[in-house]
CSV table of C-alpha atoms in Angstrom, one decimal:
chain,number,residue,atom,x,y,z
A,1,UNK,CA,21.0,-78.9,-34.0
A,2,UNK,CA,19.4,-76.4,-36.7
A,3,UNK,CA,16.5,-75.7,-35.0
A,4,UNK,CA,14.8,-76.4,-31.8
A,5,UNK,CA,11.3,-75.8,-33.1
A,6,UNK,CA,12.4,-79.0,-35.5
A,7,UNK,CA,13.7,-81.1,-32.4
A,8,UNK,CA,10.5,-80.7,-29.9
A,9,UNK,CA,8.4,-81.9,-33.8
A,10,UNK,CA,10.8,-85.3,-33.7
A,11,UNK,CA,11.7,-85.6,-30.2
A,12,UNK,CA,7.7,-85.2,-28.9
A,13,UNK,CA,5.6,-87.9,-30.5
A,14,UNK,CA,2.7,-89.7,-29.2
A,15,UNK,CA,3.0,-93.7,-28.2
A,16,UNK,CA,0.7,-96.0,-27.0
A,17,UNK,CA,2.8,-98.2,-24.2
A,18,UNK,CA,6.0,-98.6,-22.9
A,19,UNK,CA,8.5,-97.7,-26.0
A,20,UNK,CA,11.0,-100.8,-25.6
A,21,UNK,CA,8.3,-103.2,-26.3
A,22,UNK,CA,6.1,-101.5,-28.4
A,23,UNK,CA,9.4,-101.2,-30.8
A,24,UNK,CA,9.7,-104.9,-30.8
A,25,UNK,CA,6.5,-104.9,-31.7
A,26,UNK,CA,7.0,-102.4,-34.3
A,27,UNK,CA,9.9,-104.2,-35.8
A,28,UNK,CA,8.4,-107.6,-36.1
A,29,UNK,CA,5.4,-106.0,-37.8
A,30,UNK,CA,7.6,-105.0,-40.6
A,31,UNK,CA,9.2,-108.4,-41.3
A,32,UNK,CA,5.8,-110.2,-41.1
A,33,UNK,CA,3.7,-107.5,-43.3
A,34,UNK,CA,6.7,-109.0,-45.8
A,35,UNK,CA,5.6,-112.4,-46.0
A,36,UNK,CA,2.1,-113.2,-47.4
A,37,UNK,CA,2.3,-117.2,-46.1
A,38,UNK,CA,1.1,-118.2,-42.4
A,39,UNK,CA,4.6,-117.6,-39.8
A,40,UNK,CA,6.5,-120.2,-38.4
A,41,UNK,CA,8.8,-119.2,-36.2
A,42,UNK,CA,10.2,-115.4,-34.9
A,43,UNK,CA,13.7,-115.0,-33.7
A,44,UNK,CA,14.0,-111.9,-31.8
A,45,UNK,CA,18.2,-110.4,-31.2
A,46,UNK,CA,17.6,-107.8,-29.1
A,47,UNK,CA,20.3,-105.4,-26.8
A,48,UNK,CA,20.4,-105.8,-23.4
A,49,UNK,CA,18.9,-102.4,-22.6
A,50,UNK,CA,15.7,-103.3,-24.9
A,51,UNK,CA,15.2,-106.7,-22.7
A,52,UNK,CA,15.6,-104.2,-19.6
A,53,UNK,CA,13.1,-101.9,-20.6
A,54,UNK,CA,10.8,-104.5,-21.9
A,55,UNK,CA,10.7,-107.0,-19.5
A,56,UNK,CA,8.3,-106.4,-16.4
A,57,UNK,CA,5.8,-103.5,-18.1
A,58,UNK,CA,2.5,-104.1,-19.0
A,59,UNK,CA,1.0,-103.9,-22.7
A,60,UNK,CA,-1.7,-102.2,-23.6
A,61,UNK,CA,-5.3,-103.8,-24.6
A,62,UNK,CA,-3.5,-107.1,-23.2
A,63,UNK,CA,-3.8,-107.7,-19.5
A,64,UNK,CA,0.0,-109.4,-19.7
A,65,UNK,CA,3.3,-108.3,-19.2
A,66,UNK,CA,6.7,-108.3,-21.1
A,67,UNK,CA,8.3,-108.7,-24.7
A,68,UNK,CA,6.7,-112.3,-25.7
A,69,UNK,CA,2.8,-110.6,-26.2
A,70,UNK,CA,4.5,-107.5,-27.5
A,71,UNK,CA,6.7,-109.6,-30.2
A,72,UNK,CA,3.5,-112.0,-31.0
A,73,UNK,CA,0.9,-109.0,-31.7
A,74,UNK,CA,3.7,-107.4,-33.6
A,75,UNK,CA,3.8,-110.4,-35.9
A,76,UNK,CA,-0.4,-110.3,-35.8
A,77,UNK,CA,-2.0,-106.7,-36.4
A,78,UNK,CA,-0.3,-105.8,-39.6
A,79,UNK,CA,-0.3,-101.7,-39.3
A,80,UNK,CA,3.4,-100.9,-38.7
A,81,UNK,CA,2.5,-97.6,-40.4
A,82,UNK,CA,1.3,-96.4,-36.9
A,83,UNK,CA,4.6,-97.4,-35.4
A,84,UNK,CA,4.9,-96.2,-31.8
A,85,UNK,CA,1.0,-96.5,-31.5
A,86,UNK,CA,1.0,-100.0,-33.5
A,87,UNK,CA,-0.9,-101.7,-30.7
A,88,UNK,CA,-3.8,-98.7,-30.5
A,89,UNK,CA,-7.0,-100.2,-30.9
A,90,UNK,CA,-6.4,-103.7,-30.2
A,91,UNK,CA,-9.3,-105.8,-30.8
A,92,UNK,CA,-10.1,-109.6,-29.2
A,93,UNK,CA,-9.2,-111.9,-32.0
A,94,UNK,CA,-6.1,-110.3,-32.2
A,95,UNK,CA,-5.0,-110.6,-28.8
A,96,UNK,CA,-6.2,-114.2,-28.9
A,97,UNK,CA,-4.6,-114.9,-32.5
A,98,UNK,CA,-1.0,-113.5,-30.6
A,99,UNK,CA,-1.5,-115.7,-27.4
A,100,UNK,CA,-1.8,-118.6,-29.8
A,101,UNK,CA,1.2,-118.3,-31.5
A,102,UNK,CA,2.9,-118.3,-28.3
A,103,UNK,CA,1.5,-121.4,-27.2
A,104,UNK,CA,3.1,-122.7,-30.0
A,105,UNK,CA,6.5,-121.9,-29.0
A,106,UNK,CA,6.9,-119.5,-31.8
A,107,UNK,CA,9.0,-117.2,-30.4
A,108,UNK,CA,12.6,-116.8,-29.4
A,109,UNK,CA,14.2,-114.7,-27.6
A,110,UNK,CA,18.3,-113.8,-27.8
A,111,UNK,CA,20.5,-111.6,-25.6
A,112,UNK,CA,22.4,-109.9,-28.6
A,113,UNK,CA,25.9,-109.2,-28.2
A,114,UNK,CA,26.4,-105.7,-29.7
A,115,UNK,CA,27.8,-102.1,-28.1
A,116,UNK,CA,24.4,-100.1,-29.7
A,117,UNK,CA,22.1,-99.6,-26.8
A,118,UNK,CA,18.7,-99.8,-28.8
A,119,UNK,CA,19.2,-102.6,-31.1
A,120,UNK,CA,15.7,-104.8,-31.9
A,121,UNK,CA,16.4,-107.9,-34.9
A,122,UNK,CA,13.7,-109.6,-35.9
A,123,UNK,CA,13.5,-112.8,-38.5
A,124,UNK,CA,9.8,-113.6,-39.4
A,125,UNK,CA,9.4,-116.9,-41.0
A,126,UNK,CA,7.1,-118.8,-42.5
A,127,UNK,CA,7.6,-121.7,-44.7
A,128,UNK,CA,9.1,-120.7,-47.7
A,129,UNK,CA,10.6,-117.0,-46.8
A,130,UNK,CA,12.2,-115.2,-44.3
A,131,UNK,CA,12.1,-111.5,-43.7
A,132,UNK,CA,14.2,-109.4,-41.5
A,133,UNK,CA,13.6,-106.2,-39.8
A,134,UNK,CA,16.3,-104.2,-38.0
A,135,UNK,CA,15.4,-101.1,-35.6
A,136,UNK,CA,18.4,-99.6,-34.2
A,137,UNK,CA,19.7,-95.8,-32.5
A,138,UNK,CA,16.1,-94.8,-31.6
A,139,UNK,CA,12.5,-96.6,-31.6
A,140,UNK,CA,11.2,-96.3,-35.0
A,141,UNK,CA,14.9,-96.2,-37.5
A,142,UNK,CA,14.6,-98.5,-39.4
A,143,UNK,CA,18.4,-99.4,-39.8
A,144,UNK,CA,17.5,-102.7,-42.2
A,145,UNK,CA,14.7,-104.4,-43.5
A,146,UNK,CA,15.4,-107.4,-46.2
A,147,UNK,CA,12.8,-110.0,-47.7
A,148,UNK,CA,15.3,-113.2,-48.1
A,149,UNK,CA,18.3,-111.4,-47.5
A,150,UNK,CA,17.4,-109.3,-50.7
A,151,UNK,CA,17.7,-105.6,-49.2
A,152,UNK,CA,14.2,-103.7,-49.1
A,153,UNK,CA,13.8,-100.1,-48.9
A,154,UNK,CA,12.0,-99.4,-46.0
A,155,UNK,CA,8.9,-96.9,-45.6
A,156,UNK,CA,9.4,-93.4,-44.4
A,157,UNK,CA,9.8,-93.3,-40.7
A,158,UNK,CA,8.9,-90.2,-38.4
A,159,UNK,CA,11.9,-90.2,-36.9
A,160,UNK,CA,13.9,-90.4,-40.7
A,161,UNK,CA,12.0,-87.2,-41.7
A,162,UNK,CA,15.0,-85.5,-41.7
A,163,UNK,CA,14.7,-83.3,-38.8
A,164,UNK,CA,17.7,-83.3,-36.7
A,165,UNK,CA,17.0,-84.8,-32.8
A,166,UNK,CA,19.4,-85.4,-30.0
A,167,UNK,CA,20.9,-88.7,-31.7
A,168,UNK,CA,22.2,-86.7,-34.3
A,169,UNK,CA,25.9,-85.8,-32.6
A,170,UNK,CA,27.4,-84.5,-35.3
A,171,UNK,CA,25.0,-81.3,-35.5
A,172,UNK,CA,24.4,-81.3,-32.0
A,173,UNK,CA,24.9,-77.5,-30.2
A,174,UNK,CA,22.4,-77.5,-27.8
A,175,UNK,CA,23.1,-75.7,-24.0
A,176,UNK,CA,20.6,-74.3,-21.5
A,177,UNK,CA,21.1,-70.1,-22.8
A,178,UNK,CA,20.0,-71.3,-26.6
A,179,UNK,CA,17.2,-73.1,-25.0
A,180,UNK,CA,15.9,-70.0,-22.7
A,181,UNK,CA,16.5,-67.3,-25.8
A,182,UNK,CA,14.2,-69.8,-27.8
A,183,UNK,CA,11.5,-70.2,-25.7
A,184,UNK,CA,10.9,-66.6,-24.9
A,185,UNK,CA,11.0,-65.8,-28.7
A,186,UNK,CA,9.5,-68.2,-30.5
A,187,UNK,CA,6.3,-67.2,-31.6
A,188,UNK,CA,3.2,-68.6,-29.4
A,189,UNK,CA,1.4,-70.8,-32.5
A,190,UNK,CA,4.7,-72.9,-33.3
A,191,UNK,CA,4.6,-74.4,-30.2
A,192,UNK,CA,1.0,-74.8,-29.2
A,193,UNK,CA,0.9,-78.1,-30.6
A,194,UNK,CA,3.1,-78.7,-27.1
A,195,UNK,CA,-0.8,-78.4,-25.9
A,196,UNK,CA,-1.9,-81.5,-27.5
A,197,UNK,CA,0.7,-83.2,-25.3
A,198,UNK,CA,-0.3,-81.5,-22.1
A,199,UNK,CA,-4.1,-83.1,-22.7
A,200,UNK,CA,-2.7,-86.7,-23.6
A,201,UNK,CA,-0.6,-86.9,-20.5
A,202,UNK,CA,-3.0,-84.8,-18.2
A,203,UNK,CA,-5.5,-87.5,-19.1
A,204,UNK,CA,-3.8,-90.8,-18.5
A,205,UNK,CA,-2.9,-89.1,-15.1
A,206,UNK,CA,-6.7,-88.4,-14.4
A,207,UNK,CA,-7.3,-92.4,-15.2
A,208,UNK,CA,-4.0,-92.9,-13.1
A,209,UNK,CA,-5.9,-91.1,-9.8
A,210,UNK,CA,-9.3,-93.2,-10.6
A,211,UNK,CA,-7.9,-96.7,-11.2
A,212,UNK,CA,-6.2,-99.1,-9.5
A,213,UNK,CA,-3.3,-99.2,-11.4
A,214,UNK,CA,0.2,-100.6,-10.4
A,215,UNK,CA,1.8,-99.6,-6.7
A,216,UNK,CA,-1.0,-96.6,-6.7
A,217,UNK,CA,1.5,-94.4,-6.2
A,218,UNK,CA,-0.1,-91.5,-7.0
A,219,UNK,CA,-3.9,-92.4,-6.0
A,220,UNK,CA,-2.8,-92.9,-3.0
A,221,UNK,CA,-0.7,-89.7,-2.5
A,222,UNK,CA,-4.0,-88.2,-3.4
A,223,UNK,CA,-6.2,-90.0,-1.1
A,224,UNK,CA,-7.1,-88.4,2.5
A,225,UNK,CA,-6.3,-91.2,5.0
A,226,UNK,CA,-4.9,-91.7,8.5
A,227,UNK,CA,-2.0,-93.4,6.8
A,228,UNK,CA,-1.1,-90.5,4.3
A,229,UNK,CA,1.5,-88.7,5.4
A,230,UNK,CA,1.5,-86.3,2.4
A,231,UNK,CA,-0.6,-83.4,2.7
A,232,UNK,CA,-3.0,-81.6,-0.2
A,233,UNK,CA,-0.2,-78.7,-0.6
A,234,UNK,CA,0.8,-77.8,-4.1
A,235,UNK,CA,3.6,-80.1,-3.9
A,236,UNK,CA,2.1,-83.2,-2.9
A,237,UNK,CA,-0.5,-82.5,-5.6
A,238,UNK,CA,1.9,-82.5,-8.1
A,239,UNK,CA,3.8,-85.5,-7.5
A,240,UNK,CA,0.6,-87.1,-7.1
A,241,UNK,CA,-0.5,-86.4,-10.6
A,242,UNK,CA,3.0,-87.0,-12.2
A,243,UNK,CA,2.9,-90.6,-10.9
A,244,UNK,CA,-0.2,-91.5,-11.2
A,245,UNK,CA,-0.1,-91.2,-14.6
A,246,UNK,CA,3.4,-93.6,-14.4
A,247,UNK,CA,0.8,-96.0,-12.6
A,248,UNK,CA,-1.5,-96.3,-15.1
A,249,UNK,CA,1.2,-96.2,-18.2
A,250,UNK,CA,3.6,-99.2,-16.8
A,251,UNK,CA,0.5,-101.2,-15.5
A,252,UNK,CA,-0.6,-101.2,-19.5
A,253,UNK,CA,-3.0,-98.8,-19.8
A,254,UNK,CA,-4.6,-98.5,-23.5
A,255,UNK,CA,-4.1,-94.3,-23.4
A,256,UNK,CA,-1.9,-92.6,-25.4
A,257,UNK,CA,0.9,-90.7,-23.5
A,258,UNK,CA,3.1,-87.7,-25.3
A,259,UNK,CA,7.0,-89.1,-25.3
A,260,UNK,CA,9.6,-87.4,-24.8
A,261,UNK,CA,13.2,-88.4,-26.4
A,262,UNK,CA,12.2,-92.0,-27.1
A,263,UNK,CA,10.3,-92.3,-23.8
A,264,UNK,CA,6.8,-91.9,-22.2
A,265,UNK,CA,7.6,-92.3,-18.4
A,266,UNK,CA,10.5,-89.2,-19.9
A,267,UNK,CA,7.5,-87.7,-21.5
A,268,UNK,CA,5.3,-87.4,-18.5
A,269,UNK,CA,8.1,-86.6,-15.7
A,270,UNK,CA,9.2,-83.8,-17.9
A,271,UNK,CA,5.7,-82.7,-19.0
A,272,UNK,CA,3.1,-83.5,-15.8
A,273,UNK,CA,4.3,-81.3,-12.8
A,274,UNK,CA,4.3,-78.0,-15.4
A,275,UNK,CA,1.3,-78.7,-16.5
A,276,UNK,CA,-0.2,-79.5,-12.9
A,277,UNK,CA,1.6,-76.7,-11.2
A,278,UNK,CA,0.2,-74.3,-14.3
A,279,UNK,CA,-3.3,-75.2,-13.5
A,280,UNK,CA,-2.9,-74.3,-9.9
A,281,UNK,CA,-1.4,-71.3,-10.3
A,282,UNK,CA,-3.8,-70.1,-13.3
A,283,UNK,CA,-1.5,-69.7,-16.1
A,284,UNK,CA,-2.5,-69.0,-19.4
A,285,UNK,CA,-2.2,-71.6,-22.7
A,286,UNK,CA,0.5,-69.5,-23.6
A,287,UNK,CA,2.5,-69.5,-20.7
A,288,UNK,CA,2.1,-73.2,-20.7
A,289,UNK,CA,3.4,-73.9,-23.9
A,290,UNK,CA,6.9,-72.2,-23.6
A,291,UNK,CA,7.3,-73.9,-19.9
A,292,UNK,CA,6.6,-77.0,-21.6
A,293,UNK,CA,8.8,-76.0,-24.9
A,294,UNK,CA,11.5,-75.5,-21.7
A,295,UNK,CA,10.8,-78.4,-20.0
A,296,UNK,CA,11.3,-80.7,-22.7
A,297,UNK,CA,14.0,-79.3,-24.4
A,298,UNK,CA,16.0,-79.5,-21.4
A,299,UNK,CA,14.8,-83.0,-20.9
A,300,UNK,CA,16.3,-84.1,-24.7
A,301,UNK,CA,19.3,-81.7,-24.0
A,302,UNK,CA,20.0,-84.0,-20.9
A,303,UNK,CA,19.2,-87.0,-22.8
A,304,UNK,CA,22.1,-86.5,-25.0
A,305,UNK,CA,24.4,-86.7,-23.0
A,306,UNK,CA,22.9,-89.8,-21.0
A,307,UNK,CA,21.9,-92.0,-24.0
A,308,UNK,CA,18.9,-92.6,-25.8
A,309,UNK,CA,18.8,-95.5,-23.3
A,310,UNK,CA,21.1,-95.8,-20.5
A,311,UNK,CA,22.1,-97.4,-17.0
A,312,UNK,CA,20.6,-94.0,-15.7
A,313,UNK,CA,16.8,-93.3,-15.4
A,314,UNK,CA,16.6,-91.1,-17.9
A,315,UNK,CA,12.9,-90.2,-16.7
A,316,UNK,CA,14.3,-89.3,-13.6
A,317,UNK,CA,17.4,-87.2,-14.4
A,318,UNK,CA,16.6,-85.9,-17.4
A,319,UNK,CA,12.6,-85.9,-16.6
A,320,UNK,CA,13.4,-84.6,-13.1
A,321,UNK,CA,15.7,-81.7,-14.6
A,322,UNK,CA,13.4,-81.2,-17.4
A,323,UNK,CA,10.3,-80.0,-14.9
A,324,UNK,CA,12.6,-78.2,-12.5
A,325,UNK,CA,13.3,-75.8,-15.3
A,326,UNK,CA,9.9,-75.9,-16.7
A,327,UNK,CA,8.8,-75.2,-12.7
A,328,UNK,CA,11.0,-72.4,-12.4
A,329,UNK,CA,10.3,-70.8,-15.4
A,330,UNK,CA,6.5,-71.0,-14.3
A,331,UNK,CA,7.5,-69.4,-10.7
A,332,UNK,CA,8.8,-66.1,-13.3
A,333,UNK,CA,12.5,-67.4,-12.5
A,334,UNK,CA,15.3,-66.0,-14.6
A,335,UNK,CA,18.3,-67.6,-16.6
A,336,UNK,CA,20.4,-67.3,-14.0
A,337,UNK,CA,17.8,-69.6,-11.6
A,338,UNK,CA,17.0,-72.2,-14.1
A,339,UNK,CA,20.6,-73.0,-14.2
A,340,UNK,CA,21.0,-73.1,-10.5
A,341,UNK,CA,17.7,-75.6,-10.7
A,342,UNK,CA,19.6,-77.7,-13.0
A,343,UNK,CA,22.8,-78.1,-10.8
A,344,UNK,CA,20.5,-78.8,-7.7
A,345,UNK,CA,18.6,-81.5,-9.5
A,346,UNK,CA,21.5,-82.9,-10.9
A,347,UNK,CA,23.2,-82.5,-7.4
A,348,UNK,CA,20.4,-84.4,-5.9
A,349,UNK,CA,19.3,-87.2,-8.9
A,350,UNK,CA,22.8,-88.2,-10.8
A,351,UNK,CA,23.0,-91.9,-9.1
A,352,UNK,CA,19.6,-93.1,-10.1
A,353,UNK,CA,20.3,-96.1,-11.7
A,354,UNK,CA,17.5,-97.8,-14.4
A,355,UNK,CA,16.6,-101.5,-13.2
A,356,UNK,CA,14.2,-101.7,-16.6
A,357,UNK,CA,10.5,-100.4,-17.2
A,358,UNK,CA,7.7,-101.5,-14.6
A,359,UNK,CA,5.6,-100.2,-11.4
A,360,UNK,CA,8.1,-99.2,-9.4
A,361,UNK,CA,9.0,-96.4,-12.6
A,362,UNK,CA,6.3,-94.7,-11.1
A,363,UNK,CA,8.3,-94.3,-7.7
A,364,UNK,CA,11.3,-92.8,-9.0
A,365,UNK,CA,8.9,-90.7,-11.1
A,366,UNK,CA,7.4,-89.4,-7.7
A,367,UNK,CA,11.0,-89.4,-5.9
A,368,UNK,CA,12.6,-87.3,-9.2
A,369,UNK,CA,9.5,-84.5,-8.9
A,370,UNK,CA,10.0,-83.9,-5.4
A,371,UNK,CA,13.6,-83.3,-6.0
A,372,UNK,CA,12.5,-81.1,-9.1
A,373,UNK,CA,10.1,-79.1,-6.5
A,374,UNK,CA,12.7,-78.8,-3.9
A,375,UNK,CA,15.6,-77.7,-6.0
A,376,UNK,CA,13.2,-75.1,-7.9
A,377,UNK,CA,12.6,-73.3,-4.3
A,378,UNK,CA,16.2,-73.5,-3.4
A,379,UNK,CA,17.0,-71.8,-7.0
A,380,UNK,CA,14.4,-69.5,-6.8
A,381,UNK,CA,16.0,-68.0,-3.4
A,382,UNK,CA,19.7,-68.0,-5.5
A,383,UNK,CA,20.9,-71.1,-3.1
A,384,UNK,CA,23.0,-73.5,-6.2
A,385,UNK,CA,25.9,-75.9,-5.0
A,386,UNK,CA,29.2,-75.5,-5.7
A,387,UNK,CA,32.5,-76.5,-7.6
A,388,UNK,CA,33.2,-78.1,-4.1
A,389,UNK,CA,30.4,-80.2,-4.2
A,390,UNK,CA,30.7,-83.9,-6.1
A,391,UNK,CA,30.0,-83.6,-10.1
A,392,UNK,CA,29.0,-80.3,-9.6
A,393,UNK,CA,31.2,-77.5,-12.3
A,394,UNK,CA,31.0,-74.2,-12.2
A,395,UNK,CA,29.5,-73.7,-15.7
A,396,UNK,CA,26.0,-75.6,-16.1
A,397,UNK,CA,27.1,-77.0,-19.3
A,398,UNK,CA,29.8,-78.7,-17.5
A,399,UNK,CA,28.2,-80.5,-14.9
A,400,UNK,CA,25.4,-82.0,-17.6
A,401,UNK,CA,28.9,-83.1,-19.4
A,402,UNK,CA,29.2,-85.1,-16.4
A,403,UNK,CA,26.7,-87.0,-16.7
A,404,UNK,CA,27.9,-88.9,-20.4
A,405,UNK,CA,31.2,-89.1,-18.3
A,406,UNK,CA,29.2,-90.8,-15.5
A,407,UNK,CA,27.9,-93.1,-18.1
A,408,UNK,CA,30.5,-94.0,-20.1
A,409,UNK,CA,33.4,-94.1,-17.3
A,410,UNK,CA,31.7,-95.1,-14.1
A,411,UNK,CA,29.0,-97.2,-15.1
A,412,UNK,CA,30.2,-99.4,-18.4
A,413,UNK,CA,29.1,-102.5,-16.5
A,414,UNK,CA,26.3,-101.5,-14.3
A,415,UNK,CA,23.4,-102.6,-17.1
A,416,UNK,CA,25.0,-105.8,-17.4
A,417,UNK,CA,25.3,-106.1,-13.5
A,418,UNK,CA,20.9,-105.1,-13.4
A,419,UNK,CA,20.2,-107.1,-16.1
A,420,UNK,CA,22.0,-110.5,-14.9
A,421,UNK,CA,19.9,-109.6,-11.3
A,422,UNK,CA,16.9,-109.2,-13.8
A,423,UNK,CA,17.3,-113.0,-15.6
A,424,UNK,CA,18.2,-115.0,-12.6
A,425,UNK,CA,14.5,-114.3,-11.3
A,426,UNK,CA,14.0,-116.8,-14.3
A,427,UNK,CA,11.0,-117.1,-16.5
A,428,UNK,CA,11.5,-113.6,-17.2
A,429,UNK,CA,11.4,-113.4,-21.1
């Protein structure tokens, strides 16, 4: 990891909708823009984690749910070159020319059998070609792209722009002390483009708190009523905001949100309680910027160690650890504190399993901020677990070690396990 300046560039990119299907999306765009006859049939191969994360979330501009509309506007609105905001400005006759091609039973979609977590395939035909388009490792690498099996170089992506991010393991060296010398040092106008974010994601959880979206986890946090338990303290305020804007994003609102590592739900759990508790406690633009240059730096640092998608909820842990810090730093903690934030969180949000993309996001969203909150007071009076305490090491950079271990040891099956529950619902895909 050469630079972190370089890694919050590639790892904090803007998306319109829920990543999983928006990259199906992406993909089949890129096989169709090959063929210039009408389509006939897409085959989609897709990991399990991608039919996970795609399966119950709305899509933007669409009203409907799940990977089918996401795969058949993919194949429709041609403009792959926006990839993770390929479904922005979504007009009528597009939706309507996607719903058709579903109605002709266009589309199929296969469970593929492979050990990459993020793995989208997607064979466009029409009557006389076939073009292939493979995205695999993170949302927009394009791994293989092939006009009748004759290999194609493929355009430029974001993520290919050579910058190093978390996927790259080889040059990976991140820990918490690099992170906390680099946000104090690096200079105020390289990060205030971390601003930009902090508007995106503030708005969607302003339209979160007005609309109707989803659970209404957050509106109704917010709302005054003899059936609110929650009161209008800073807290409560916060978690409000950070899920509303959940709400709004999984129920398929049009907005753009800022991602983090791969992810907009990480994106906004990492992002929304600095930037709400910030406001309240009148910080400055500046100040903002390296709690947020924290936050999500912490929240990719996690993330490496999880997976770029993961039987954990990575919007959760690493979302939920992310903010801690970010909150901590905010509150004029030190080093010392932010590390004792990250055991508490960790101590408190390591089982949180992913069961897929949808409303309920939104909950563990508002479940992983409190935690966030409550382990950033405990730090900030020096209280930290100890080596006694579950998968809790002495040295910081240990016990986030755990957490690959956790993945890879003690929860090899558990995706399979959620996403077997998931398809026996039926009707699903």
């Amino acid at each position: 990891m050469s630079s972190l300046l370089e890694i919050l560039h590639k790892e904090v990119v803007p998306a319109e909708g829920c990543t999983e299907p928006i990259a199906v999306a992406y993909a089949v765009s890129l096989a169709a823009e090959l063929l210039k006859e009408e389509i006939t049939f897409i085959k989609l191969q897709l990991s399990g984690n991608i039919i996970k994360n795609a399966m119950g979330v709305g899509i933007p501009g669409t009203g409907q749910t799940g990977l089918p509309i996401a795969a058949a506007l993919g194949a429709v609105v041609g403009r792959s070159h926006k990839e993770l905001e390929i479904l922005s400005n979504l007009t009528p006759a597009e939706l309507k020319q996607a719903n058709e091609l579903l109605d002709r039973g266009l589309l199929e979609v296969e469970l593929k059998d492979t050990p990459e977590k993020l793995y989208i395939e997607a064979r466009v035909y029409s009557p006389n070609h076939t073009a292939t388009a493979i995205i695999a490792g993170e949302h927009t690498h394009i791994d293989f792209l092939a006009l009748d099996g004759e290999k194609i170089t493929p355009p430029k992506s974001k993520a290919d722009c050579g910058k190093p991010g978390l996927s790259d393991s080889g040059a990976y060296a991140g820990s918490v002390d690099r992170i906390f010398e680099f946000i104090d040092a690096v200079p105020f106008q390289d990060i205030s483009f971390l601003l930009e974010g902090a508007r995106m994601n503030k708005a969607i959880s302003e339209e979160g708190l007005r609309g109707n979206y989803g659970l209404q986890v957050g509106k109704k946090m917010s709302q005054k009523s003899a059936v609110n338990l929650f009161g209008n303290d800073i807290a409560s305020r916060i978690i409000a905001a950070t899920a509303a804007a959940s709400d709004a994003r999984m129920d398929g609102s049009a907005m753009p949100v800022m991602t983090t590592a791969g992810s907009g739900n990480q994106g906004i759990a990492c992002t929304l309680p600095v930037i709400a508790l910030a406001e309240l406690l009148g910080k400055d633009k500046e100040m903002l910027a390296r709690a947020l240059a924290l936050s999500n730096l912490v929240t990719v640092h996690i993330k490496h160690y999880i997976g770029r998608l993961s039987p954990l909820c990575g919007s959760g842990i690493a979302g939920g650890v992310g903010a801690n810090s970010g909150i901590i730093y905010l509150m004029g903690g030190s080093l010392a504190q932010i590390k004792h934030g990250i055991q508490n969180t960790i101590a408190s949000l390591s089982g949180m399993i992913c069961d897929g993309a949808k409303s309920t996001c939104a909950l563990k969203i508002s479940t992983s901020t409190n935690a966030a909150i409550q382990a950033a007071t405990l730090a900030m009076n020096d209280i930290a677990p100890t080596t006694k305490d579950g998968v809790i090491f002495e040295e910081v950079e240990d016990t986030i070690r755990n957490m690959e271990r956790l993945v890879q040891e003690g929860l090899a099956d558990t995706d399979t396990a959620i996403l077997n529950i998931m398809l026996s619902k039926g009707g699903v895909m």
